[in-house]
PDB file of C-alpha atoms in Angstrom:
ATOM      1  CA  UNK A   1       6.695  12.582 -12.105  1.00 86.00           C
ATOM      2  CA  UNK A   2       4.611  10.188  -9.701  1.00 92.00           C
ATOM      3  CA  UNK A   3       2.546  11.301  -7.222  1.00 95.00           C
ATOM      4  CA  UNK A   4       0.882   9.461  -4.340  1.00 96.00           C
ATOM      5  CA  UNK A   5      -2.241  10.523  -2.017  1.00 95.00           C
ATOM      6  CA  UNK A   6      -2.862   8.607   0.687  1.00 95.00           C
ATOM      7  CA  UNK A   7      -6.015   8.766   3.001  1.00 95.00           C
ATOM      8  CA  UNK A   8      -8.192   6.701   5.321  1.00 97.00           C
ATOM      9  CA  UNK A   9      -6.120   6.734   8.280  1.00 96.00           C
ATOM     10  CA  UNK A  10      -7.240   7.286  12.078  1.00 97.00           C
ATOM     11  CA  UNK A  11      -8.034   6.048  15.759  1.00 98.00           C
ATOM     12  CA  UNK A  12     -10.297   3.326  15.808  1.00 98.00           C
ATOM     13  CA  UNK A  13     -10.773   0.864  18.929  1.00 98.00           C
ATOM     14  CA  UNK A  14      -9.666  -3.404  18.585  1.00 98.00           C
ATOM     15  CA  UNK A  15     -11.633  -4.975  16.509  1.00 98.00           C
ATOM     16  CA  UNK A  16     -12.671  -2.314  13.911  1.00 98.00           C
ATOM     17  CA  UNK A  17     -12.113  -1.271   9.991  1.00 98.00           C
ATOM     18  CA  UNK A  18     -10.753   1.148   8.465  1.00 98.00           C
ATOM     19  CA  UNK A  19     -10.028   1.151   4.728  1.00 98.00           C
ATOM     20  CA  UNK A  20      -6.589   3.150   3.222  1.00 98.00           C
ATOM     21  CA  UNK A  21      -6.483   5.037  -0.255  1.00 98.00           C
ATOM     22  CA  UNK A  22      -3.805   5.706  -2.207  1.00 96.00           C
ATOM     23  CA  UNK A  23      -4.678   7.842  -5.283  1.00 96.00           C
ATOM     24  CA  UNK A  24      -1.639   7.832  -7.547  1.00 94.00           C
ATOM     25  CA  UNK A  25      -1.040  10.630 -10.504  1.00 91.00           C
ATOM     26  CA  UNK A  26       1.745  11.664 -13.063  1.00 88.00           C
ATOM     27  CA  UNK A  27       3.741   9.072 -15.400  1.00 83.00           C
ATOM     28  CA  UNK A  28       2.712   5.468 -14.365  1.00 84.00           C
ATOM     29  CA  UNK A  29       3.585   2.701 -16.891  1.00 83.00           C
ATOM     30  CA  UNK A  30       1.352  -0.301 -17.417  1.00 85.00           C
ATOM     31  CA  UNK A  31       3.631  -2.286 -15.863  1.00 87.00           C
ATOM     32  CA  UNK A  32       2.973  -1.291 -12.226  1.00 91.00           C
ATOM     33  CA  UNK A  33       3.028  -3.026  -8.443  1.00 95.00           C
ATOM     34  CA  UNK A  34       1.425  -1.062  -5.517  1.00 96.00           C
ATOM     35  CA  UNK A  35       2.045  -2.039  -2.547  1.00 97.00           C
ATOM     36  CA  UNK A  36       1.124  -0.788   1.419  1.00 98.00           C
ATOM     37  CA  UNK A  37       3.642  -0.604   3.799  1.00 98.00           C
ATOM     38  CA  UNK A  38       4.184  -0.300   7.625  1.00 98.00           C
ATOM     39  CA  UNK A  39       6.565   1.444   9.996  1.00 98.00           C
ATOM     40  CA  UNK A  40       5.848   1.048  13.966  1.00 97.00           C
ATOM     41  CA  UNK A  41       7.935   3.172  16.051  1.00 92.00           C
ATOM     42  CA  UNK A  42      11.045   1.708  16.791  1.00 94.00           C
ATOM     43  CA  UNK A  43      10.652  -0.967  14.269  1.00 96.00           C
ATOM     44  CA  UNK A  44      11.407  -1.132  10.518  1.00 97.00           C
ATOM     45  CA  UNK A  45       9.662  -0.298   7.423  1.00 98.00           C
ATOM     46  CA  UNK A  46       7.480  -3.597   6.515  1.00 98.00           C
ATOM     47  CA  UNK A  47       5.470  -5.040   3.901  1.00 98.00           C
ATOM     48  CA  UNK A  48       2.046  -5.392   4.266  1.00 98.00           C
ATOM     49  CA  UNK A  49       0.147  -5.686   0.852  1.00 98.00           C
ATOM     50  CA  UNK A  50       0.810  -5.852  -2.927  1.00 98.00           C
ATOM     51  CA  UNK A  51      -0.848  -5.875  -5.931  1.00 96.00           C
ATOM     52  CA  UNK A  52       0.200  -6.381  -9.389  1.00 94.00           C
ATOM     53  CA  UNK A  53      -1.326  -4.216 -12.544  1.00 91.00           C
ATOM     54  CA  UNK A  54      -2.124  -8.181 -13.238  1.00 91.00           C
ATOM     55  CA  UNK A  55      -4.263  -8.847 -10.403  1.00 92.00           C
ATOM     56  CA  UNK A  56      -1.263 -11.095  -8.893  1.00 96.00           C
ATOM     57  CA  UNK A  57      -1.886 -10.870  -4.720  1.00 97.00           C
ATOM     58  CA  UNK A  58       1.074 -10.497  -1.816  1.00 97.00           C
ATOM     59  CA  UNK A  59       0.215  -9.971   2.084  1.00 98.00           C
ATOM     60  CA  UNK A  60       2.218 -10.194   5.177  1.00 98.00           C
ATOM     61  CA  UNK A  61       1.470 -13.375   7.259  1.00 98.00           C
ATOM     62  CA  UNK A  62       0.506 -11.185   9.782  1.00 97.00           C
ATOM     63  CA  UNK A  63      -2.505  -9.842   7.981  1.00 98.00           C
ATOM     64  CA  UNK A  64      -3.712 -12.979   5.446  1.00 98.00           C
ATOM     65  CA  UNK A  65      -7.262 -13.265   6.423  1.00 97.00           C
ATOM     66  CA  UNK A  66      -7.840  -9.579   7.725  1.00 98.00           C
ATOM     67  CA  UNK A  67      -6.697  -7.099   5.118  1.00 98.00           C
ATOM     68  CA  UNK A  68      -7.632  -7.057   1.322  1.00 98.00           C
ATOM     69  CA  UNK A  69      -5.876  -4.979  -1.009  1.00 98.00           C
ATOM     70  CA  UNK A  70      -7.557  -3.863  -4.545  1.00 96.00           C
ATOM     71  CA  UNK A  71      -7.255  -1.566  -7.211  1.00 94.00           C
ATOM     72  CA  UNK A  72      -9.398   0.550  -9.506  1.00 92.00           C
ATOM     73  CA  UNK A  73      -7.283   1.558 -12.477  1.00 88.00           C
ATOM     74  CA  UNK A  74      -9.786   3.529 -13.492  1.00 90.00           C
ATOM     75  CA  UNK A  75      -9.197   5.708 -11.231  1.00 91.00           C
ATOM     76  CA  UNK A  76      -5.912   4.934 -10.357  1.00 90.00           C
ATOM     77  CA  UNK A  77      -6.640   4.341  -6.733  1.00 94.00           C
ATOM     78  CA  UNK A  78      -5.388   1.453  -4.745  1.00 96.00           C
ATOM     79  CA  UNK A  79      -7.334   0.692  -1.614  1.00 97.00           C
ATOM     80  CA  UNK A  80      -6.579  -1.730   2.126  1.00 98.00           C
ATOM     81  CA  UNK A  81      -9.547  -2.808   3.604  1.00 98.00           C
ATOM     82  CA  UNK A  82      -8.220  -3.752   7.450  1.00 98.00           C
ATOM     83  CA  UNK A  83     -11.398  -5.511   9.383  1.00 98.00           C
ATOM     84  CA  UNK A  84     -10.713  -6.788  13.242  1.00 98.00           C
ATOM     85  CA  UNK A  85      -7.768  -4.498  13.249  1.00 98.00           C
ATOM     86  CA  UNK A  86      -5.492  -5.137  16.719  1.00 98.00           C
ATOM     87  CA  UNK A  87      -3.093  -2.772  18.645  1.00 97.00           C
ATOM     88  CA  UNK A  88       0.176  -4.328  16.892  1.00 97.00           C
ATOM     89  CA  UNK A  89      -1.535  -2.986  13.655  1.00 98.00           C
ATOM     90  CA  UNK A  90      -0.650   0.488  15.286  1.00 98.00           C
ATOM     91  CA  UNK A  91       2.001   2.291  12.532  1.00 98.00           C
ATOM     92  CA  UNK A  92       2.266   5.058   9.576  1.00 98.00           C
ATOM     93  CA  UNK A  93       1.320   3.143   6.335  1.00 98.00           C
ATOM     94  CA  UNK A  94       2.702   4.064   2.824  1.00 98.00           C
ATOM     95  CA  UNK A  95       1.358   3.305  -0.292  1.00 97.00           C
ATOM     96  CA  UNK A  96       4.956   2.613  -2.851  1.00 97.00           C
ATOM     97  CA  UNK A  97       4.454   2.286  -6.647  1.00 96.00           C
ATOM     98  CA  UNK A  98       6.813   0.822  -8.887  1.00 95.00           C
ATOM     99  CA  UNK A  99       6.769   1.277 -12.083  1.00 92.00           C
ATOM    100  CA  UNK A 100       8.781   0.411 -15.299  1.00 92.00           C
ATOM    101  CA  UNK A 101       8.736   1.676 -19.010  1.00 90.00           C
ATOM    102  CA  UNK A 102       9.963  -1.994 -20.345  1.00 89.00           C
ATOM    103  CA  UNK A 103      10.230  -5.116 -18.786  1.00 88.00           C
ATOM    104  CA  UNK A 104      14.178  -4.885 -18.936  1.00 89.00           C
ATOM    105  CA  UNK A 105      14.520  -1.678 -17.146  1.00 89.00           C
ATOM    106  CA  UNK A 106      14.723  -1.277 -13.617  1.00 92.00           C
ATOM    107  CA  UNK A 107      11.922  -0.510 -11.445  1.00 93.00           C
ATOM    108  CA  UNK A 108      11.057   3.611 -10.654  1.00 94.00           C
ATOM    109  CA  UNK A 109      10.007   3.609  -6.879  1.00 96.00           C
ATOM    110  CA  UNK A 110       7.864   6.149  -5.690  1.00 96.00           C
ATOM    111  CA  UNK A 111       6.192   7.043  -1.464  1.00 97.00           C
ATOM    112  CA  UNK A 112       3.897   8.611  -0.518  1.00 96.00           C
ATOM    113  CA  UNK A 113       3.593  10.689   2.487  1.00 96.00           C
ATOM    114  CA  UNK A 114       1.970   8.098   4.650  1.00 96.00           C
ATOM    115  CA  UNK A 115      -1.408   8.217   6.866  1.00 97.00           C
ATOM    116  CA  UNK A 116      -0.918   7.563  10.690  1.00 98.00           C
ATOM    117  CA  UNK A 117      -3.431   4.108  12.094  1.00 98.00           C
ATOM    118  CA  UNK A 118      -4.192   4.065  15.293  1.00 98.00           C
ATOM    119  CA  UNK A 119      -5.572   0.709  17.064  1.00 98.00           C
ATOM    120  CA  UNK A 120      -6.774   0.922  20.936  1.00 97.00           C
ATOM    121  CA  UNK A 121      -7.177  -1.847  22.972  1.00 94.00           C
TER     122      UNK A 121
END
C-alpha cells in the first residue's frame, strides 16, 4: 500500500511563494510519475506538474515559468515551488503517484488527501 502526505499549503497574498510537499510511503516501484494536481471550486480536477522517476518535466501552460516541481528520492518527497502566485491559483492541490511493477502492466494510481492554497488579491 501507497501512502501520500501532503503539506505546505496556506493563505498567502498575490505575488507570494509557497512551496507543496508530498512525502510518499509503502510499495513504490522504480518506475514512478508524481504529479500535482488542482481542483478550484466549481471547476475540474487539473494538471499542474509532473515528474518522471527519470527527471522527464510536464507543467500546465498556466504555470510554465512560475512553478518548479522536483524530487528527492531519497527521501521520497516530491516538492512545487509556486513564486508570484495569483488569485486563479486559488484550489486544493493533490499530489497522485503512479506506479508500475513492469513496464507492461498498467499503472497503480494513488491521492493524497490534498492541502487547501489560498491566493488574495
Amino acid at each position: 500500500q501507497v501512502q501520500l502526505v501532503e503539506s505546505g499549503g496556506g493563505l498567502v497574498q498575490a505575488g507570494g511563494s509557497l512551496r507543496l510537499s508530498c512525502a510518499a510511503s509503502g510499495s513504490i516501484f522504480s518506475d514512478n510519475i508524481i504529479s500535482w494536481h488542482r481542483q478550484a471550486p466549481g471547476k475540474e480536477r487539473e494538471l499542474v506538474a509532473s515528474i518522471t522517476n527519470g527527471g522527464t518535466l510536464n507543467y500546465a501552460d498556466s504555470v510554465k515559468g512560475r512553478f518548479t516541481i522536483s524530487r528527492d528520492n531519497v527521501k521520497n518527497t516530491v516538492y512545487l515551488q509556486m513564486n508570484s502566485l495569483k488569485p486563479e491559483d486559488t484550489a486544493v492541490y493533490y499530489c497522485k503517484l503512479q506506479t508500475r511493477r513492469r513496464p507492461y502492466l498498467n499503472w497503480q494510481n494513488y491521492w493524497g488527501q490534498g492541502t487547501q492554497v489560498t491566493v488574495s488579491s
